[in-house]
Amino acid sequence: MLAGRATANIVRRPFYGQDLILQMDMIGVGSLPITVLIGFFSGVIMALQMSRALSQYGATGQVGQITAITLVREMGPVLTALLIAGRNASGIASELGSMKVSEQIDAMRALGTDPVKKLVTPRLLAMCVTLPLLTIIADFVGLIGGYMVAVPLLRLTTGSQYWNNAWRSLEYNDIAQGLLKPFLFAIIIALVGCLYGMRTSGGTQGVGKATTQAVVVASVWIFIVTAVITRIFVNL
Amino acid sequence: MARQEPKERRRILKFEDVSLVFEEGPPVLDGVSFEIWSGETRILLGAAGAGKTVMMKIALGLLRPTKGKVYVFGEDVTGFDERKWFDVRSYIGVLFQEGGLFDSLTVEENVAYPLLNQARFMTEGRKPTVDSVRPDVQEALNFVELGETLSKFPSELSGGMRRRVGIARGSVTDPELFLYDSPTAGLDPITANTIITLLIKDRALRNTTTAIITHRFQDGHLLANFRYNPESQRLEKLPAGSPFLERTKFMVMQEGRLVFEGTEAELAVSQDPYISKFSMHPATKVS
C-alpha cells in the first residue's frame, strides 16, 4: 500500500521538488565518500584474491576480466546497497520514527499535508536516482582499485591489457543486471526505511527498534532479490 | 484579525455514539456523544489514558472511529477520505501535546507551514511564497509575544515557547475551531498561566470555538471565569450571571467513556468520587 501511494504521488500535485533535491543530496552526495572508499577496496581485495588463484593456472592476465565481471554483476550493487541500507535505511527510519513519536507526522496531516507525499515519495525517488549512480561510481572506482593491485603493485598484467580485458568481458547482460539490481535495492531500502519509521510506536525505544529492524529487513531483502535476479539472468 | 460573533450559533462539532476499538484490549472510546456550538469553550478533563487525545484525533480525522458518527461544521465527516479531510482540517487549528513543531524548520517556516500547504490559501493552484505570508506569520508570532524568534529552530526554544509557537501556527489560518491537547502539561505555573491567558485572548479576539484537553482544573477555571478586555488589554473576571459563564462547559472522561458534561458549578457539586477529583473545593478556587 505504501509503495502504491508513494508511486501514485509522483504524478500528483503539489510536487515537493525542494525535498527531492535535499534527499538526493543527503543520500547521493552524502554517501559518495564512503561508496568510493568501499568500491576501491572491493576492487583491491578482488584483484588480490584472484591474483593467487589465477597464477596457479598461468592466467594472471585475466584479472581485469574477473574483477570487472564480479564487480559489475554482484559486488558493486550488493555492497553499495548494503552500505546505503546501513547508512540511509537507518537514517530514514530514525528520522521518520522520531517525527512519529513527537506527533510531527500527525501535525503534518492536521496542517494539510499528506505525509506519504511529503516524506516517502521524495525519499523513494531520490534513492531510485542516486543508488544506481552510486553503484556505477563504486564499480568504476573498484576497477581502478583492481588496476592498482594488478598493474603497479603485483605486475600481473599490463595496464592496457587490464582495461582491455575488463571492457571486453562486460556484456549487455552484465550491465543490465548491474543497473536493475541497484534500482530494485533502492525501492527496498527507501520503502523499508519509511515503513518502519512511519509505523514506529513506543517512544525513543521504539525509534531504536524501528531503526534496527529497517536495516536488518532491508539487508535480508537485498540478498533475496539479488539471488532471484541473478537466477533470472543466468538463464538468459 | 478579529472575527465578528455570528448572529446564529451553529453546531461546530458533534460526536454521536462514537466508539473506537483497537485490535487488542478494551475500547479506547466507548459510545461518546456530545455537541460543541460556535463560540463555546470545552474543557476536557480525565486521567491519563481516559481517551481525551483519541477523541481529539477523531475530531481531526487522524483516527477513524469503529462505530458512531462525527459531524464537523455540520457535515458528516465519518466516511471522509484523507483528501476530503484536508479541506475540513484547514478550518481547524490544533496544538499538539509537545507543540508538534517540525524540528528541521525554523519558527517562521513552522508558522508559515499551513499557509503554504493548505489548498484554500492557494491562488489558481499556486502556493503562496514565504515572503508573501511573512506579514501574517509575523502577526501570529507577535500575538504570542515571540515576534523576535523567526529564524530560531524549535530546539533553541523552551517548552513554553514551543507551545506558544504551536499556538501561533494553529491560529495563523484564523480557524473556526481550535483544539488544544494539554497546552500546559509539564510547564511551571507562571508559564502555564501565560499560555491560558493567550488562549483566552485568542478566544476573545477571534471568537474561536475552543476545546482544551487538560489535567489542571485551574486552566478550566480561568477559561470559564475570565475574559480578555481588548481595551485594557487585561483579563477580567466575568460578573456573576454573565451569559459567557454558560459558554464554557466541562467534560470528564473515564476509561473511554464520557462520564460528566456540565458547567463549572455542576462539576463542583458532583458527588461522584472520580469526577470530584477534577474539581476544586470552592473555598480554594483561584480568584
Short mmCIF file of C-alpha atoms in Angstrom, two decimals:
data_model
loop_
_atom_site.label_atom_id
_atom_site.label_comp_id
_atom_site.label_asym_id
_atom_site.label_seq_id
_atom_site.Cartn_x
_atom_site.Cartn_y
_atom_site.Cartn_z
CA MET A 1 0.00 0.00 0.00
CA LEU A 2 2.79 2.40 0.91
CA ALA A 3 4.59 1.60 -2.36
CA GLY A 4 1.39 2.21 -4.34
CA ARG A 5 0.60 5.51 -2.62
CA ALA A 6 4.21 6.75 -2.87
CA THR A 7 4.35 5.88 -6.58
CA ALA A 8 0.95 7.41 -7.39
CA ASN A 9 2.05 10.63 -5.67
CA ILE A 10 4.86 11.09 -8.19
CA VAL A 11 2.37 12.42 -10.73
CA ARG A 12 0.02 14.22 -8.30
CA ARG A 13 0.31 17.89 -7.37
CA PRO A 14 1.76 19.52 -5.33
CA PHE A 15 5.34 18.46 -6.08
CA TYR A 16 7.94 18.78 -3.35
CA GLY A 17 10.95 19.45 -5.59
CA GLN A 18 12.98 21.02 -2.81
CA ASP A 19 12.55 17.94 -0.62
CA LEU A 20 13.62 15.73 -3.53
CA ILE A 21 16.82 17.72 -4.09
CA LEU A 22 17.54 17.73 -0.35
CA GLN A 23 17.14 13.94 -0.18
CA MET A 24 19.27 13.40 -3.28
CA ASP A 25 21.96 15.50 -1.65
CA MET A 26 21.72 13.58 1.63
CA ILE A 27 21.60 10.11 0.06
CA GLY A 28 23.72 10.64 -3.06
CA VAL A 29 26.32 13.27 -2.23
CA GLY A 30 26.36 12.31 1.46
CA SER A 31 27.12 8.66 0.66
CA LEU A 32 29.70 9.39 -2.04
CA PRO A 33 32.92 9.32 0.07
CA ILE A 34 32.10 6.04 1.79
CA THR A 35 30.90 4.50 -1.50
CA VAL A 36 34.19 5.44 -3.21
CA LEU A 37 36.16 4.00 -0.30
CA ILE A 38 34.26 0.72 -0.18
CA GLY A 39 34.25 0.42 -4.00
CA PHE A 40 38.00 0.97 -4.18
CA PHE A 41 38.79 -1.65 -1.54
CA SER A 42 36.36 -4.14 -3.11
CA GLY A 43 38.42 -3.94 -6.32
CA VAL A 44 41.68 -4.17 -4.40
CA ILE A 45 40.57 -7.27 -2.47
CA MET A 46 39.10 -8.90 -5.55
CA ALA A 47 42.34 -8.44 -7.51
CA LEU A 48 44.47 -9.67 -4.59
CA GLN A 49 42.35 -12.80 -4.11
CA MET A 50 42.22 -13.54 -7.84
CA SER A 51 45.96 -12.99 -8.36
CA ARG A 52 46.74 -16.09 -6.29
CA ALA A 53 44.09 -18.28 -7.89
CA LEU A 54 44.87 -17.15 -11.46
CA SER A 55 48.64 -17.57 -11.07
CA GLN A 56 48.08 -21.30 -10.43
CA TYR A 57 46.63 -21.57 -13.96
CA GLY A 58 49.02 -19.09 -15.50
CA ALA A 59 46.10 -16.81 -16.31
CA THR A 60 47.05 -13.69 -14.37
CA GLY A 61 46.29 -11.62 -17.47
CA GLN A 62 42.59 -12.30 -16.90
CA VAL A 63 42.49 -10.39 -13.61
CA GLY A 64 40.82 -7.38 -15.26
CA GLN A 65 38.08 -9.57 -16.70
CA ILE A 66 37.29 -11.29 -13.40
CA THR A 67 37.37 -8.07 -11.39
CA ALA A 68 35.05 -6.33 -13.86
CA ILE A 69 32.51 -9.16 -14.05
CA THR A 70 32.40 -9.70 -10.29
CA LEU A 71 32.12 -6.02 -9.51
CA VAL A 72 29.53 -5.08 -12.12
CA ARG A 73 27.32 -8.14 -11.74
CA GLU A 74 27.31 -8.61 -8.00
CA MET A 75 29.73 -6.96 -5.62
CA GLY A 76 29.23 -3.38 -6.74
CA PRO A 77 25.42 -3.39 -6.50
CA VAL A 78 25.18 -5.54 -3.35
CA LEU A 79 27.97 -3.89 -1.34
CA THR A 80 26.77 -0.39 -2.26
CA ALA A 81 23.18 -1.32 -1.40
CA LEU A 82 24.19 -2.82 1.97
CA LEU A 83 26.19 0.30 2.70
CA ILE A 84 23.30 2.58 1.80
CA ALA A 85 20.89 0.36 3.76
CA GLY A 86 23.11 0.74 6.83
CA ARG A 87 23.52 4.45 6.31
CA ASN A 88 20.20 5.60 4.89
CA ALA A 89 17.53 2.99 5.74
CA SER A 90 18.54 3.57 9.37
CA GLY A 91 18.59 7.34 8.84
CA ILE A 92 15.17 7.38 7.21
CA ALA A 93 13.63 5.07 9.83
CA SER A 94 15.03 7.04 12.75
CA GLU A 95 14.07 10.43 11.27
CA LEU A 96 10.52 9.39 10.43
CA GLY A 97 10.25 7.40 13.67
CA SER A 98 11.23 10.46 15.72
CA MET A 99 8.70 12.54 13.78
CA LYS A 100 6.04 9.91 14.50
CA VAL A 101 6.63 9.73 18.26
CA SER A 102 6.84 13.52 18.60
CA GLU A 103 3.50 13.90 16.75
CA GLN A 104 5.11 15.72 13.82
CA ILE A 105 3.52 13.32 11.34
CA ASP A 106 0.10 13.88 12.92
CA ALA A 107 0.80 17.63 12.81
CA MET A 108 1.69 17.34 9.13
CA ARG A 109 -1.64 15.65 8.39
CA ALA A 110 -3.51 18.12 10.56
CA LEU A 111 -1.88 21.03 8.71
CA GLY A 112 -2.94 19.78 5.29
CA THR A 113 -0.01 17.72 4.01
CA ASP A 114 -0.02 14.06 3.02
CA PRO A 115 2.99 12.60 4.91
CA VAL A 116 3.42 9.89 2.25
CA LYS A 117 3.71 12.57 -0.43
CA LYS A 118 5.90 14.89 1.61
CA LEU A 119 8.17 12.31 3.26
CA VAL A 120 8.04 8.97 1.42
CA THR A 121 7.83 9.96 -2.27
CA PRO A 122 10.89 12.28 -2.27
CA ARG A 123 12.96 9.65 -0.44
CA LEU A 124 11.86 6.89 -2.82
CA LEU A 125 12.60 8.99 -5.92
CA ALA A 126 15.93 10.24 -4.56
CA MET A 127 17.00 6.69 -3.71
CA CYS A 128 15.98 5.36 -7.16
CA VAL A 129 18.06 8.04 -8.86
CA THR A 130 21.12 8.05 -6.62
CA LEU A 131 21.69 4.36 -5.81
CA PRO A 132 22.26 3.27 -9.45
CA LEU A 133 24.59 6.27 -9.88
CA LEU A 134 26.49 5.40 -6.70
CA THR A 135 26.76 1.80 -7.90
CA ILE A 136 28.25 2.91 -11.24
CA ILE A 137 30.79 5.02 -9.34
CA ALA A 138 31.58 2.12 -6.97
CA ASP A 139 32.07 -0.22 -9.95
CA PHE A 140 34.41 2.21 -11.69
CA VAL A 141 36.44 3.00 -8.57
CA GLY A 142 36.60 -0.76 -7.84
CA LEU A 143 38.11 -1.33 -11.27
CA ILE A 144 40.70 1.34 -10.50
CA GLY A 145 41.43 -0.48 -7.20
CA GLY A 146 41.86 -3.74 -9.10
CA TYR A 147 44.17 -1.96 -11.57
CA MET A 148 46.34 -0.59 -8.73
CA VAL A 149 46.88 -4.13 -7.42
CA ALA A 150 47.20 -5.91 -10.76
CA VAL A 151 49.50 -3.44 -12.55
CA PRO A 152 51.70 -1.25 -10.34
CA LEU A 153 51.69 -3.45 -7.21
CA LEU A 154 51.88 -7.11 -8.33
CA ARG A 155 52.72 -6.58 -12.01
CA LEU A 156 50.32 -9.36 -13.03
CA THR A 157 49.48 -7.73 -16.34
CA THR A 158 49.92 -4.52 -18.29
CA GLY A 159 47.64 -1.56 -17.91
CA SER A 160 46.25 -1.76 -21.43
CA GLN A 161 45.59 -5.50 -21.11
CA TYR A 162 43.82 -4.97 -17.77
CA TRP A 163 41.47 -2.31 -19.12
CA ASN A 164 41.02 -4.08 -22.44
CA ASN A 165 40.06 -7.35 -20.72
CA ALA A 166 37.80 -5.57 -18.25
CA TRP A 167 35.98 -3.69 -21.01
CA ARG A 168 35.62 -6.63 -23.41
CA SER A 169 34.40 -9.04 -20.74
CA LEU A 170 31.30 -6.99 -19.97
CA GLU A 171 28.19 -7.84 -21.97
CA TYR A 172 24.83 -6.08 -22.12
CA ASN A 173 23.50 -8.76 -19.82
CA ASP A 174 26.03 -7.77 -17.13
CA ILE A 175 25.32 -4.08 -17.49
CA ALA A 176 21.56 -4.71 -17.39
CA GLN A 177 21.64 -6.70 -14.16
CA GLY A 178 24.23 -4.33 -12.72
CA LEU A 179 21.74 -1.46 -13.15
CA LEU A 180 18.50 -3.32 -12.49
CA LYS A 181 19.69 -4.57 -9.13
CA PRO A 182 20.50 -1.16 -7.59
CA PHE A 183 17.19 0.18 -8.86
CA LEU A 184 15.29 -2.61 -7.08
CA PHE A 185 17.51 -2.28 -3.99
CA ALA A 186 16.72 1.45 -3.94
CA ILE A 187 12.99 0.70 -3.80
CA ILE A 188 13.56 -1.82 -1.00
CA ILE A 189 15.78 0.48 1.09
CA ALA A 190 13.55 3.56 0.77
CA LEU A 191 10.26 1.76 1.38
CA VAL A 192 11.52 -0.40 4.25
CA GLY A 193 13.09 2.65 5.94
CA CYS A 194 9.92 4.72 5.51
CA LEU A 195 7.57 1.90 6.51
CA TYR A 196 9.38 1.09 9.75
CA GLY A 197 9.78 4.80 10.50
CA MET A 198 6.10 5.60 10.00
CA ARG A 199 5.00 2.54 11.99
CA THR A 200 7.12 3.49 15.00
CA SER A 201 5.45 3.41 18.37
CA GLY A 202 6.68 3.31 21.94
CA GLY A 203 8.76 6.48 22.27
CA THR A 204 12.52 6.67 21.87
CA GLN A 205 12.90 2.93 22.49
CA GLY A 206 10.54 2.35 19.57
CA VAL A 207 12.70 4.59 17.35
CA GLY A 208 15.77 2.46 18.12
CA LYS A 209 13.84 -0.74 17.43
CA ALA A 210 12.44 0.60 14.14
CA THR A 211 15.93 1.67 13.01
CA THR A 212 17.46 -1.77 13.70
CA GLN A 213 14.54 -3.58 12.06
CA ALA A 214 14.74 -1.38 8.96
CA VAL A 215 18.44 -2.17 8.41
CA VAL A 216 18.00 -5.91 9.04
CA VAL A 217 14.90 -6.28 6.86
CA ALA A 218 16.36 -4.17 4.02
CA SER A 219 19.61 -6.19 4.09
CA VAL A 220 17.79 -9.53 4.01
CA TRP A 221 15.62 -8.39 1.09
CA ILE A 222 18.70 -7.19 -0.79
CA PHE A 223 20.16 -10.72 -0.62
CA ILE A 224 16.85 -12.37 -1.59
CA VAL A 225 16.34 -10.03 -4.55
CA THR A 226 19.92 -10.34 -5.80
CA ALA A 227 19.60 -14.15 -5.70
CA VAL A 228 16.35 -14.03 -7.70
CA ILE A 229 17.71 -11.55 -10.29
CA THR A 230 20.95 -13.49 -10.70
CA ARG A 231 18.97 -16.69 -11.20
CA ILE A 232 16.91 -15.00 -13.94
CA PHE A 233 19.97 -13.51 -15.72
CA VAL A 234 21.98 -16.75 -15.53
CA ASN A 235 19.33 -18.39 -17.71
CA LEU A 236 19.23 -15.56 -20.29
CA MET B 1 -7.89 39.61 12.60
CA ALA B 2 -10.93 39.77 14.88
CA ARG B 3 -13.92 37.78 13.72
CA GLN B 4 -17.39 39.06 14.47
CA GLU B 5 -19.58 36.80 16.53
CA PRO B 6 -22.16 35.26 14.16
CA LYS B 7 -25.79 36.12 14.87
CA GLU B 8 -26.86 32.49 14.70
CA ARG B 9 -24.94 29.93 16.64
CA ARG B 10 -24.11 26.79 14.69
CA ARG B 11 -23.01 23.32 15.59
CA ILE B 12 -19.24 23.08 15.16
CA LEU B 13 -18.51 19.55 16.39
CA LYS B 14 -20.80 16.65 17.15
CA PHE B 15 -19.96 13.12 18.29
CA GLU B 16 -22.82 10.64 18.00
CA ASP B 17 -22.27 7.39 19.93
CA VAL B 18 -18.62 7.28 18.82
CA SER B 19 -16.52 4.25 19.76
CA LEU B 20 -13.01 3.22 18.88
CA VAL B 21 -11.65 -0.25 19.47
CA PHE B 22 -8.12 -1.34 18.56
CA GLU B 23 -7.33 -4.97 17.81
CA GLU B 24 -6.31 -5.75 21.35
CA GLY B 25 -7.69 -4.56 24.65
CA PRO B 26 -10.82 -2.74 25.77
CA PRO B 27 -12.41 0.11 23.76
CA VAL B 28 -10.35 3.30 23.77
CA LEU B 29 -13.55 5.28 23.26
CA ASP B 30 -16.91 3.86 24.22
CA GLY B 31 -20.17 5.38 22.96
CA VAL B 32 -19.21 9.05 23.35
CA SER B 33 -21.82 11.66 22.37
CA PHE B 34 -21.61 15.44 22.73
CA GLU B 35 -22.02 18.66 20.78
CA ILE B 36 -19.98 21.85 20.69
CA TRP B 37 -21.62 25.01 19.40
CA SER B 38 -19.91 28.06 17.94
CA GLY B 39 -18.39 30.41 20.49
CA GLU B 40 -18.27 27.71 23.17
CA THR B 41 -15.27 26.58 25.16
CA ARG B 42 -14.95 22.96 26.25
CA ILE B 43 -12.59 21.79 28.96
CA LEU B 44 -11.86 18.10 28.65
CA LEU B 45 -10.63 16.53 31.87
CA GLY B 46 -9.71 12.96 32.69
CA ALA B 47 -6.96 10.67 33.91
CA ALA B 48 -4.11 9.66 31.58
CA GLY B 49 -5.35 7.04 29.11
CA ALA B 50 -9.00 8.05 29.51
CA GLY B 51 -9.34 8.72 25.76
CA LYS B 52 -9.05 12.52 25.60
CA THR B 53 -6.34 12.70 22.94
CA VAL B 54 -8.02 9.91 20.96
CA MET B 55 -11.20 11.98 20.93
CA MET B 56 -9.26 14.99 19.61
CA LYS B 57 -7.61 12.86 16.92
CA ILE B 58 -11.01 11.55 15.81
CA ALA B 59 -12.30 15.15 15.61
CA LEU B 60 -9.32 15.91 13.34
CA GLY B 61 -9.76 12.79 11.21
CA LEU B 62 -6.37 11.42 12.30
CA LEU B 63 -8.14 8.33 13.68
CA ARG B 64 -11.29 6.73 12.28
CA PRO B 65 -14.00 5.61 14.73
CA THR B 66 -15.08 1.97 14.60
CA LYS B 67 -18.67 2.98 15.48
CA GLY B 68 -20.79 6.12 15.53
CA LYS B 69 -20.81 9.35 13.56
CA VAL B 70 -18.75 12.52 13.67
CA TYR B 71 -20.01 15.87 12.36
CA VAL B 72 -17.65 18.81 11.84
CA PHE B 73 -19.09 22.22 10.89
CA GLY B 74 -22.47 20.49 10.44
CA GLU B 75 -21.19 17.96 7.90
CA ASP B 76 -20.99 14.19 8.45
CA VAL B 77 -17.27 13.52 8.09
CA THR B 78 -17.28 9.92 9.35
CA GLY B 79 -16.57 8.36 5.95
CA PHE B 80 -14.31 11.12 4.61
CA ASP B 81 -11.08 10.05 2.94
CA GLU B 82 -7.77 11.82 3.66
CA ARG B 83 -8.15 14.25 0.76
CA LYS B 84 -11.60 15.47 1.90
CA TRP B 85 -10.27 15.76 5.45
CA PHE B 86 -7.51 18.15 4.30
CA ASP B 87 -10.18 20.71 3.45
CA VAL B 88 -12.02 20.23 6.78
CA ARG B 89 -8.77 20.41 8.75
CA SER B 90 -7.81 23.70 7.14
CA TYR B 91 -10.56 25.31 9.26
CA ILE B 92 -9.37 23.64 12.49
CA GLY B 93 -6.41 24.89 14.50
CA VAL B 94 -4.57 22.39 16.62
CA LEU B 95 -1.90 22.43 19.29
CA PHE B 96 -0.34 19.05 19.96
CA GLN B 97 0.85 17.96 23.38
CA GLU B 98 4.52 18.82 22.86
CA GLY B 99 3.78 21.51 20.28
CA GLY B 100 4.29 19.12 17.33
CA LEU B 101 6.69 21.60 15.70
CA PHE B 102 8.84 20.42 12.81
CA ASP B 103 12.42 20.14 14.11
CA SER B 104 14.01 20.76 10.73
CA LEU B 105 12.12 24.03 10.08
CA THR B 106 12.65 27.46 11.63
CA VAL B 107 9.94 29.09 13.73
CA GLU B 108 8.94 31.21 10.71
CA GLU B 109 8.71 28.16 8.44
CA ASN B 110 6.71 26.27 11.08
CA VAL B 111 4.15 29.04 11.44
CA ALA B 112 4.02 29.60 7.68
CA TYR B 113 3.55 25.86 7.02
CA PRO B 114 -0.28 25.76 6.95
CA LEU B 115 -0.45 28.91 4.82
CA LEU B 116 1.99 27.42 2.32
CA ASN B 117 0.45 23.96 2.17
CA GLN B 118 -3.32 24.27 2.56
CA ALA B 119 -5.35 24.37 -0.64
CA ARG B 120 -7.57 27.25 0.50
CA PHE B 121 -4.59 29.62 0.57
CA MET B 122 -3.53 28.77 -2.97
CA THR B 123 -4.48 31.06 -5.82
CA GLU B 124 -5.07 29.31 -9.17
CA GLY B 125 -3.31 26.21 -7.84
CA ARG B 126 -0.18 28.19 -6.91
CA LYS B 127 1.30 28.09 -3.45
CA PRO B 128 1.95 31.40 -1.71
CA THR B 129 5.59 32.25 -1.10
CA VAL B 130 7.33 32.60 2.26
CA ASP B 131 7.70 36.32 1.56
CA SER B 132 4.00 36.81 0.76
CA VAL B 133 2.86 35.16 4.02
CA ARG B 134 5.52 36.81 6.21
CA PRO B 135 3.20 39.62 7.47
CA ASP B 136 0.63 37.02 8.67
CA VAL B 137 3.36 34.91 10.25
CA GLN B 138 4.84 37.95 11.99
CA GLU B 139 1.39 38.96 13.28
CA ALA B 140 0.72 35.47 14.63
CA LEU B 141 4.09 35.39 16.36
CA ASN B 142 3.61 38.90 17.76
CA PHE B 143 0.30 37.69 19.19
CA VAL B 144 2.11 35.03 21.24
CA GLU B 145 4.86 37.56 22.07
CA LEU B 146 7.53 35.69 20.11
CA GLY B 147 7.93 38.14 17.24
CA GLU B 148 11.72 38.07 17.51
CA THR B 149 12.16 34.33 17.08
CA LEU B 150 11.52 33.93 13.33
CA SER B 151 14.91 32.47 12.48
CA LYS B 152 15.26 30.24 15.53
CA PHE B 153 14.80 26.47 15.44
CA PRO B 154 12.38 24.70 17.85
CA SER B 155 15.33 23.06 19.65
CA GLU B 156 16.51 26.55 20.69
CA LEU B 157 13.20 27.32 22.43
CA SER B 158 11.95 26.44 25.91
CA GLY B 159 8.92 24.16 26.39
CA GLY B 160 6.59 27.13 26.96
CA MET B 161 7.91 28.97 23.91
CA ARG B 162 7.40 25.87 21.74
CA ARG B 163 3.75 25.72 22.85
CA ARG B 164 3.35 29.41 22.04
CA VAL B 165 4.80 28.86 18.56
CA GLY B 166 2.36 25.95 18.26
CA ILE B 167 -0.49 28.32 19.14
CA ALA B 168 0.77 30.80 16.53
CA ARG B 169 0.90 28.04 13.91
CA GLY B 170 -2.60 26.90 14.81
CA SER B 171 -4.09 30.39 14.81
CA VAL B 172 -2.35 31.82 11.72
CA THR B 173 -5.09 30.38 9.48
CA ASP B 174 -7.81 32.00 11.60
CA PRO B 175 -9.55 28.67 12.32
CA GLU B 176 -13.18 28.33 13.36
CA LEU B 177 -12.34 25.59 15.86
CA PHE B 178 -9.15 25.34 17.90
CA LEU B 179 -8.21 22.08 19.62
CA TYR B 180 -5.55 22.21 22.33
CA ASP B 181 -4.03 18.99 23.64
CA SER B 182 -2.65 19.58 27.14
CA PRO B 183 -1.29 23.07 26.42
CA THR B 184 0.02 23.47 29.97
CA ALA B 185 1.30 19.95 30.67
CA GLY B 186 4.76 19.93 32.18
CA LEU B 187 5.00 23.72 32.43
CA ASP B 188 5.63 25.80 35.54
CA PRO B 189 2.55 27.63 36.92
CA ILE B 190 3.65 31.04 35.60
CA THR B 191 4.21 29.79 32.04
CA ALA B 192 1.01 27.73 32.25
CA ASN B 193 -0.96 30.85 33.18
CA THR B 194 0.68 32.76 30.29
CA ILE B 195 -0.48 30.04 27.89
CA ILE B 196 -4.05 30.07 29.26
CA THR B 197 -4.09 33.88 29.05
CA LEU B 198 -3.16 33.56 25.37
CA LEU B 199 -5.98 31.08 24.85
CA ILE B 200 -8.49 33.44 26.46
CA LYS B 201 -7.13 36.34 24.37
CA ASP B 202 -7.35 34.25 21.18
CA ARG B 203 -10.90 33.19 22.03
CA ALA B 204 -11.94 36.79 22.62
CA LEU B 205 -10.26 38.38 19.59
CA ARG B 206 -11.13 35.72 17.04
CA ASN B 207 -14.29 34.35 18.62
CA THR B 208 -12.85 30.88 18.06
CA THR B 209 -14.70 27.83 19.32
CA THR B 210 -12.22 26.15 21.63
CA ALA B 211 -11.74 22.65 23.05
CA ILE B 212 -8.95 22.07 25.55
CA ILE B 213 -7.63 18.86 26.98
CA THR B 214 -6.03 19.47 30.34
CA HIS B 215 -5.18 17.82 33.64
CA ARG B 216 -5.30 21.09 35.55
CA PHE B 217 -8.63 22.26 36.86
CA GLN B 218 -7.10 25.74 37.25
CA ASP B 219 -6.86 26.04 33.45
CA GLY B 220 -10.56 25.34 33.09
CA HIS B 221 -11.40 27.65 35.95
CA LEU B 222 -9.57 30.55 34.32
CA LEU B 223 -11.17 29.88 30.94
CA ALA B 224 -14.63 29.62 32.47
CA ASN B 225 -14.46 32.72 34.66
CA PHE B 226 -12.28 35.22 32.86
CA ARG B 227 -12.43 37.12 29.61
CA TYR B 228 -10.00 39.33 27.77
CA ASN B 229 -10.70 43.03 27.65
CA PRO B 230 -9.16 44.40 24.42
CA GLU B 231 -9.35 47.97 25.71
CA SER B 232 -7.43 47.45 28.93
CA GLN B 233 -5.55 44.51 27.32
CA ARG B 234 -6.01 42.52 30.52
CA LEU B 235 -8.01 39.60 31.76
CA GLU B 236 -11.04 40.45 33.83
CA LYS B 237 -13.37 38.28 35.84
CA LEU B 238 -16.80 37.68 34.37
CA PRO B 239 -19.56 39.14 36.53
CA ALA B 240 -21.98 36.72 38.19
CA GLY B 241 -24.87 35.83 35.88
CA SER B 242 -22.89 36.69 32.72
CA PRO B 243 -24.14 34.66 29.73
CA PHE B 244 -20.49 33.91 28.90
CA LEU B 245 -20.26 31.73 32.03
CA GLU B 246 -22.60 29.25 30.34
CA ARG B 247 -20.39 29.16 27.24
CA THR B 248 -17.65 27.18 28.99
CA LYS B 249 -18.51 23.59 29.75
CA PHE B 250 -16.53 20.82 31.34
CA MET B 251 -16.40 17.22 30.23
CA VAL B 252 -14.81 14.37 32.22
CA MET B 253 -13.59 11.17 30.58
CA GLN B 254 -13.12 7.85 32.36
CA GLU B 255 -11.77 4.76 30.60
CA GLY B 256 -13.08 5.84 27.21
CA ARG B 257 -16.49 6.96 28.44
CA LEU B 258 -17.82 10.47 28.86
CA VAL B 259 -18.95 10.48 32.48
CA PHE B 260 -19.68 14.19 33.00
CA GLU B 261 -20.75 17.16 30.92
CA GLY B 262 -21.79 20.44 32.51
CA THR B 263 -20.80 23.83 33.86
CA GLU B 264 -18.16 24.51 36.48
CA ALA B 265 -20.86 24.91 39.12
CA GLU B 266 -22.30 21.49 38.27
CA LEU B 267 -18.83 19.95 38.36
CA ALA B 268 -18.15 21.47 41.76
CA VAL B 269 -21.21 19.83 43.33
CA SER B 270 -20.69 16.39 41.78
CA GLN B 271 -20.62 13.67 44.41
CA ASP B 272 -19.03 11.09 42.11
CA PRO B 273 -15.64 10.16 43.61
CA TYR B 274 -13.89 10.12 40.18
CA ILE B 275 -15.47 13.30 38.82
CA SER B 276 -14.95 15.26 42.02
CA LYS B 277 -11.19 14.65 41.74
CA PHE B 278 -11.19 17.06 38.78
CA SER B 279 -12.94 19.88 40.60
CA MET B 280 -11.68 22.06 43.41
CA HIS B 281 -13.27 22.89 46.70
CA PRO B 282 -14.99 26.30 46.23
CA ALA B 283 -13.06 27.83 49.09
CA THR B 284 -9.69 27.08 47.48
CA LYS B 285 -10.55 28.14 43.94
CA VAL B 286 -8.32 30.55 42.08
CA SER B 287 -9.64 34.07 42.34
#
